[in-house]
Amino acid sequence: MQTCLITGASGGVATALAERMRTCGWRLALVTRDAARVNEEPGDLVIEADVASEQGAELAMERAVHAFGAPPAAVAHCAGAVLVAPLARTSEAQYRQCLAANLDSAFFVARAYAPRVQKAGQGGSLLFFSSVAAGIGVANHAAIALAKGGVEGLVRALAADFSASGLRVNAIAPGLMHTPATAKMLSAEASARAIRAQYPLGRHGEAEDAAALGAFLLSEEAGWVTGQVIALDGGFQAVRPLVRAG
């Protein structure tokens, strides 16, 4: 049975990914800072840890390796946090928290996983989540763009370091996804309509969109894909919107 560790397991994308992976027969280790918020199923291993620290990431990986008998075949790093704020109104504490949740956590999860895969000689797949804000300028996203831009650089560096060991490293860069974290933003129809209008395909993303692409990238079906950051944004980064005169 294939094994997968998912961080940020209480989040909307992680929950959708876990559901899809289960249907494909994967055994899961779900990592979260609050186990009470995780939708676990029989057979899941729930690990309470904060992977934004080296200690937390190591603890999560050690527990997964102990339970599975080997490093997970795949790791999906879904933990993170969004900060939308003007630069002048972004406090140092907010900035540090944003980098810790997104960039530090990615680095520590990679360091806990990749050397173990290399030592075991088994190969594997490591998936990160970036953001459209790392690939195109989006107003009031300075801190998150910086953090996710670092994640994208990390993807390419890790692919270079560990491809010879059979470890594939990729990332998904989504646009706005409908999850519990964005529910308030999309609750008003006027706001939701304005958001949908930004995307050439005419809608915001759903957690299931990310889950479908994530499950593919983690699987052997994507066995010749590594070092890639794949946009999942309804054309947001690639297509210039048609602006009609008022």
mmCIF file of C-alpha atoms in Angstrom:
data_model
loop_
_atom_site.group_PDB
_atom_site.id
_atom_site.type_symbol
_atom_site.label_atom_id
_atom_site.label_comp_id
_atom_site.label_asym_id
_atom_site.label_seq_id
_atom_site.Cartn_x
_atom_site.Cartn_y
_atom_site.Cartn_z
ATOM 1 C CA MET A 1 0.000 0.000 0.000
ATOM 2 C CA GLN A 2 1.300 3.430 -0.950
ATOM 3 C CA THR A 3 1.798 5.888 1.914
ATOM 4 C CA CYS A 4 1.465 9.658 1.995
ATOM 5 C CA LEU A 5 2.049 12.304 4.651
ATOM 6 C CA ILE A 6 -0.093 15.439 4.365
ATOM 7 C CA THR A 7 0.681 18.554 6.389
ATOM 8 C CA GLY A 8 -1.852 21.252 7.221
ATOM 9 C CA ALA A 9 -4.338 18.407 7.317
ATOM 10 C CA SER A 10 -7.270 20.414 8.702
ATOM 11 C CA GLY A 11 -7.297 22.793 5.730
ATOM 12 C CA GLY A 12 -9.726 22.639 2.817
ATOM 13 C CA VAL A 13 -7.256 21.586 0.126
ATOM 14 C CA ALA A 14 -5.583 19.028 2.390
ATOM 15 C CA THR A 15 -8.968 17.543 3.319
ATOM 16 C CA ALA A 16 -9.988 17.218 -0.335
ATOM 17 C CA LEU A 17 -6.608 15.720 -1.225
ATOM 18 C CA ALA A 18 -6.840 13.208 1.610
ATOM 19 C CA GLU A 19 -10.281 12.092 0.431
ATOM 20 C CA ARG A 20 -9.023 11.565 -3.111
ATOM 21 C CA MET A 21 -5.891 9.727 -1.989
ATOM 22 C CA ARG A 22 -7.937 7.373 0.192
ATOM 23 C CA THR A 23 -10.153 6.443 -2.746
ATOM 24 C CA CYS A 24 -6.979 5.533 -4.645
ATOM 25 C CA GLY A 25 -5.923 3.196 -1.831
ATOM 26 C CA TRP A 26 -3.260 5.284 -0.123
ATOM 27 C CA ARG A 27 -2.581 5.060 3.604
ATOM 28 C CA LEU A 28 -2.321 8.527 5.139
ATOM 29 C CA ALA A 29 -0.446 10.309 7.904
ATOM 30 C CA LEU A 30 -2.243 13.581 8.631
ATOM 31 C CA VAL A 31 -0.176 16.291 10.297
ATOM 32 C CA THR A 32 -1.870 19.192 12.045
ATOM 33 C CA ARG A 33 -1.427 21.609 14.922
ATOM 34 C CA ASP A 34 -4.921 20.728 16.171
ATOM 35 C CA ALA A 35 -5.935 17.075 15.866
ATOM 36 C CA ALA A 36 -9.539 17.851 16.826
ATOM 37 C CA ARG A 37 -10.043 19.685 13.525
ATOM 38 C CA VAL A 38 -8.951 16.839 11.247
ATOM 39 C CA ASN A 39 -11.455 14.714 9.330
ATOM 40 C CA GLU A 40 -9.778 11.381 9.896
ATOM 41 C CA GLU A 41 -10.940 8.011 8.649
ATOM 42 C CA PRO A 42 -10.160 4.511 9.974
ATOM 43 C CA GLY A 43 -6.589 3.637 9.119
ATOM 44 C CA ASP A 44 -5.347 7.235 9.137
ATOM 45 C CA LEU A 45 -2.464 8.221 11.386
ATOM 46 C CA VAL A 46 -3.030 11.676 12.913
ATOM 47 C CA ILE A 47 0.105 13.487 14.095
ATOM 48 C CA GLU A 48 -0.052 16.703 16.101
ATOM 49 C CA ALA A 49 2.976 18.843 15.253
ATOM 50 C CA ASP A 50 3.918 22.314 14.055
ATOM 51 C CA VAL A 51 6.040 21.809 10.942
ATOM 52 C CA ALA A 52 7.062 25.476 10.870
ATOM 53 C CA SER A 53 9.812 24.400 13.259
ATOM 54 C CA GLU A 54 12.610 21.911 12.658
ATOM 55 C CA GLN A 55 11.578 19.962 15.747
ATOM 56 C CA GLY A 56 7.948 19.722 14.630
ATOM 57 C CA ALA A 57 8.811 18.594 11.111
ATOM 58 C CA GLU A 58 11.225 15.958 12.413
ATOM 59 C CA LEU A 59 8.660 14.701 14.931
ATOM 60 C CA ALA A 60 6.006 14.330 12.229
ATOM 61 C CA MET A 61 8.319 12.466 9.874
ATOM 62 C CA GLU A 62 9.707 10.194 12.594
ATOM 63 C CA ARG A 63 6.206 9.153 13.628
ATOM 64 C CA ALA A 64 5.203 8.476 10.029
ATOM 65 C CA VAL A 65 8.334 6.416 9.359
ATOM 66 C CA HIS A 66 7.744 4.433 12.544
ATOM 67 C CA ALA A 67 4.135 3.698 11.567
ATOM 68 C CA PHE A 68 4.828 2.935 7.902
ATOM 69 C CA GLY A 69 8.144 1.133 8.363
ATOM 70 C CA ALA A 70 9.797 3.414 5.785
ATOM 71 C CA PRO A 71 9.664 7.046 4.652
ATOM 72 C CA PRO A 72 6.307 7.893 3.038
ATOM 73 C CA ALA A 73 6.135 7.321 -0.696
ATOM 74 C CA ALA A 74 4.756 10.842 -1.002
ATOM 75 C CA VAL A 75 4.529 14.047 1.012
ATOM 76 C CA ALA A 76 2.035 16.830 0.307
ATOM 77 C CA HIS A 77 2.945 19.998 2.162
ATOM 78 C CA CYS A 78 -0.391 21.813 2.413
ATOM 79 C CA ALA A 79 0.384 23.798 5.578
ATOM 80 C CA GLY A 80 0.567 27.542 5.152
ATOM 81 C CA ALA A 81 -1.168 30.843 5.767
ATOM 82 C CA VAL A 82 -2.327 33.715 3.578
ATOM 83 C CA LEU A 83 -1.586 37.327 4.409
ATOM 84 C CA VAL A 84 -3.337 39.980 2.314
ATOM 85 C CA ALA A 85 -2.254 43.420 3.508
ATOM 86 C CA PRO A 86 -0.613 46.587 2.172
ATOM 87 C CA LEU A 87 3.135 46.710 2.754
ATOM 88 C CA ALA A 88 2.889 49.713 5.063
ATOM 89 C CA ARG A 89 0.311 47.939 7.226
ATOM 90 C CA THR A 90 2.189 44.650 7.470
ATOM 91 C CA SER A 91 3.728 44.445 10.924
ATOM 92 C CA GLU A 92 6.983 42.678 11.605
ATOM 93 C CA ALA A 93 5.092 40.012 13.552
ATOM 94 C CA GLN A 94 2.723 39.391 10.620
ATOM 95 C CA TYR A 95 5.647 39.232 8.200
ATOM 96 C CA ARG A 96 7.604 36.764 10.349
ATOM 97 C CA GLN A 97 4.517 34.615 10.848
ATOM 98 C CA CYS A 98 3.818 34.552 7.108
ATOM 99 C CA LEU A 99 7.363 33.422 6.304
ATOM 100 C CA ALA A 100 7.350 30.837 9.080
ATOM 101 C CA ALA A 101 4.024 29.322 8.020
ATOM 102 C CA ASN A 102 4.869 29.172 4.309
ATOM 103 C CA LEU A 103 8.618 29.202 3.675
ATOM 104 C CA ASP A 104 10.160 27.893 6.909
ATOM 105 C CA SER A 105 7.660 25.033 7.034
ATOM 106 C CA ALA A 106 8.462 24.036 3.452
ATOM 107 C CA PHE A 107 12.195 23.997 4.170
ATOM 108 C CA PHE A 108 11.884 21.973 7.363
ATOM 109 C CA VAL A 109 9.489 19.434 5.828
ATOM 110 C CA ALA A 110 11.858 18.985 2.903
ATOM 111 C CA ARG A 111 14.824 18.542 5.214
ATOM 112 C CA ALA A 112 12.938 15.977 7.276
ATOM 113 C CA TYR A 113 11.864 14.005 4.196
ATOM 114 C CA ALA A 114 14.378 14.236 1.340
ATOM 115 C CA PRO A 115 17.497 12.900 3.139
ATOM 116 C CA ARG A 116 15.465 9.957 4.467
ATOM 117 C CA VAL A 117 14.313 9.100 0.945
ATOM 118 C CA GLN A 118 17.874 9.396 -0.304
ATOM 119 C CA LYS A 119 19.204 7.132 2.431
ATOM 120 C CA ALA A 120 16.435 4.553 1.940
ATOM 121 C CA GLY A 121 17.000 4.479 -1.822
ATOM 122 C CA GLN A 122 13.269 4.155 -2.441
ATOM 123 C CA GLY A 123 12.390 7.274 -4.419
ATOM 124 C CA GLY A 124 9.397 9.426 -3.595
ATOM 125 C CA SER A 125 7.369 12.518 -4.407
ATOM 126 C CA LEU A 126 7.237 15.855 -2.600
ATOM 127 C CA LEU A 127 4.528 18.378 -3.405
ATOM 128 C CA PHE A 128 4.395 22.015 -2.298
ATOM 129 C CA PHE A 129 1.786 24.728 -2.745
ATOM 130 C CA SER A 130 2.743 28.149 -4.041
ATOM 131 C CA SER A 131 0.391 30.930 -5.201
ATOM 132 C CA VAL A 132 -0.405 32.985 -8.292
ATOM 133 C CA ALA A 133 1.012 35.897 -6.283
ATOM 134 C CA ALA A 134 4.504 34.433 -6.715
ATOM 135 C CA GLY A 135 4.217 34.455 -10.509
ATOM 136 C CA ILE A 136 2.462 37.758 -11.217
ATOM 137 C CA GLY A 137 2.116 40.987 -9.280
ATOM 138 C CA VAL A 138 -1.041 41.045 -7.174
ATOM 139 C CA ALA A 139 -1.790 44.111 -5.053
ATOM 140 C CA ASN A 140 -1.455 43.823 -1.262
ATOM 141 C CA HIS A 141 0.329 40.447 -1.432
ATOM 142 C CA ALA A 142 3.943 41.466 -0.745
ATOM 143 C CA ALA A 143 4.644 39.120 2.176
ATOM 144 C CA ILE A 144 2.910 36.068 0.742
ATOM 145 C CA ALA A 145 4.487 36.671 -2.691
ATOM 146 C CA LEU A 146 7.902 36.747 -1.057
ATOM 147 C CA ALA A 147 7.240 33.557 0.896
ATOM 148 C CA LYS A 148 5.773 31.612 -2.017
ATOM 149 C CA GLY A 149 8.463 32.855 -4.386
ATOM 150 C CA GLY A 150 10.931 31.250 -1.995
ATOM 151 C CA VAL A 151 8.945 28.009 -2.107
ATOM 152 C CA GLU A 152 9.164 27.972 -5.903
ATOM 153 C CA GLY A 153 12.929 28.436 -5.760
ATOM 154 C CA LEU A 154 13.127 25.632 -3.222
ATOM 155 C CA VAL A 155 11.247 23.291 -5.580
ATOM 156 C CA ARG A 156 13.848 23.711 -8.308
ATOM 157 C CA ALA A 157 16.783 23.454 -5.915
ATOM 158 C CA LEU A 158 15.479 20.251 -4.352
ATOM 159 C CA ALA A 159 14.751 18.731 -7.756
ATOM 160 C CA ALA A 160 18.374 19.360 -8.683
ATOM 161 C CA ASP A 161 19.666 17.897 -5.428
ATOM 162 C CA PHE A 162 17.524 14.762 -5.225
ATOM 163 C CA SER A 163 16.474 13.710 -8.739
ATOM 164 C CA ALA A 164 19.309 11.169 -8.827
ATOM 165 C CA SER A 165 17.764 9.609 -5.708
ATOM 166 C CA GLY A 166 14.406 9.204 -7.446
ATOM 167 C CA LEU A 167 12.702 11.974 -5.477
ATOM 168 C CA ARG A 168 10.417 14.154 -7.556
ATOM 169 C CA VAL A 169 9.654 17.668 -6.295
ATOM 170 C CA ASN A 170 6.885 19.856 -7.717
ATOM 171 C CA ALA A 171 4.495 22.616 -6.708
ATOM 172 C CA ILE A 172 1.015 23.811 -7.546
ATOM 173 C CA ALA A 173 0.426 27.570 -7.791
ATOM 174 C CA PRO A 174 -3.321 28.053 -7.312
ATOM 175 C CA GLY A 175 -5.482 31.073 -7.702
ATOM 176 C CA LEU A 176 -8.189 31.759 -5.161
ATOM 177 C CA MET A 177 -9.719 28.470 -4.013
ATOM 178 C CA HIS A 178 -13.086 28.039 -2.312
ATOM 179 C CA THR A 179 -12.152 26.623 1.097
ATOM 180 C CA PRO A 180 -13.218 27.332 4.684
ATOM 181 C CA ALA A 181 -10.413 29.914 4.830
ATOM 182 C CA THR A 182 -11.937 31.904 1.940
ATOM 183 C CA ALA A 183 -15.624 31.241 2.661
ATOM 184 C CA LYS A 184 -16.210 34.682 4.158
ATOM 185 C CA MET A 185 -14.639 36.373 1.139
ATOM 186 C CA LEU A 186 -16.988 34.491 -1.186
ATOM 187 C CA SER A 187 -20.125 34.701 0.957
ATOM 188 C CA ALA A 188 -21.382 37.952 -0.577
ATOM 189 C CA GLU A 189 -22.519 37.530 -4.174
ATOM 190 C CA ALA A 190 -21.100 40.891 -5.279
ATOM 191 C CA SER A 191 -17.676 39.980 -3.932
ATOM 192 C CA ALA A 192 -17.824 36.472 -5.385
ATOM 193 C CA ARG A 193 -18.832 37.853 -8.775
ATOM 194 C CA ALA A 194 -15.922 40.311 -8.773
ATOM 195 C CA ILE A 195 -13.502 37.513 -7.880
ATOM 196 C CA ARG A 196 -14.838 35.206 -10.602
ATOM 197 C CA ALA A 197 -14.442 37.984 -13.153
ATOM 198 C CA GLN A 198 -10.671 38.015 -12.584
ATOM 199 C CA TYR A 199 -10.324 34.491 -13.963
ATOM 200 C CA PRO A 200 -10.533 33.864 -17.727
ATOM 201 C CA LEU A 201 -12.408 30.582 -17.163
ATOM 202 C CA GLY A 202 -15.059 32.523 -15.260
ATOM 203 C CA ARG A 203 -14.901 30.923 -11.825
ATOM 204 C CA HIS A 204 -12.764 30.668 -8.734
ATOM 205 C CA GLY A 205 -11.058 27.387 -7.917
ATOM 206 C CA GLU A 206 -12.401 24.573 -5.774
ATOM 207 C CA ALA A 207 -10.447 22.484 -3.309
ATOM 208 C CA GLU A 208 -11.223 19.460 -5.491
ATOM 209 C CA ASP A 209 -9.350 21.083 -8.408
ATOM 210 C CA ALA A 210 -6.193 21.174 -6.317
ATOM 211 C CA ALA A 211 -6.821 17.671 -5.000
ATOM 212 C CA ALA A 212 -7.113 16.232 -8.515
ATOM 213 C CA LEU A 213 -3.885 17.816 -9.711
ATOM 214 C CA GLY A 214 -2.100 17.061 -6.441
ATOM 215 C CA ALA A 215 -3.044 13.382 -6.517
ATOM 216 C CA PHE A 216 -1.721 13.132 -10.072
ATOM 217 C CA LEU A 217 1.603 14.788 -9.245
ATOM 218 C CA LEU A 218 2.095 12.556 -6.206
ATOM 219 C CA SER A 219 1.343 9.389 -8.160
ATOM 220 C CA GLU A 220 3.529 7.329 -10.468
ATOM 221 C CA GLU A 221 1.457 8.646 -13.380
ATOM 222 C CA ALA A 222 3.582 11.803 -13.042
ATOM 223 C CA GLY A 223 6.763 9.763 -12.838
ATOM 224 C CA TRP A 224 8.620 11.958 -15.354
ATOM 225 C CA VAL A 225 7.636 15.302 -13.843
ATOM 226 C CA THR A 226 9.939 17.123 -11.440
ATOM 227 C CA GLY A 227 11.134 20.653 -10.706
ATOM 228 C CA GLN A 228 7.847 22.112 -11.969
ATOM 229 C CA VAL A 229 5.552 24.821 -10.627
ATOM 230 C CA ILE A 230 2.180 24.247 -12.266
ATOM 231 C CA ALA A 231 -0.369 27.068 -12.382
ATOM 232 C CA LEU A 232 -3.878 26.094 -11.301
ATOM 233 C CA ASP A 233 -5.552 29.427 -11.772
ATOM 234 C CA GLY A 234 -8.161 29.385 -14.523
ATOM 235 C CA GLY A 235 -5.769 31.230 -16.824
ATOM 236 C CA PHE A 236 -5.081 34.077 -14.376
ATOM 237 C CA GLN A 237 -1.326 34.229 -15.020
ATOM 238 C CA ALA A 238 -1.415 33.325 -18.709
ATOM 239 C CA VAL A 239 -4.306 35.258 -20.230
ATOM 240 C CA ARG A 240 -4.776 39.026 -20.316
ATOM 241 C CA PRO A 241 -8.398 39.755 -19.381
ATOM 242 C CA LEU A 242 -10.632 41.633 -21.780
ATOM 243 C CA VAL A 243 -11.303 45.064 -20.330
ATOM 244 C CA ARG A 244 -14.484 46.667 -21.640
ATOM 245 C CA ALA A 245 -14.916 50.419 -21.710
ATOM 246 C CA GLY A 246 -17.494 51.658 -19.204
#
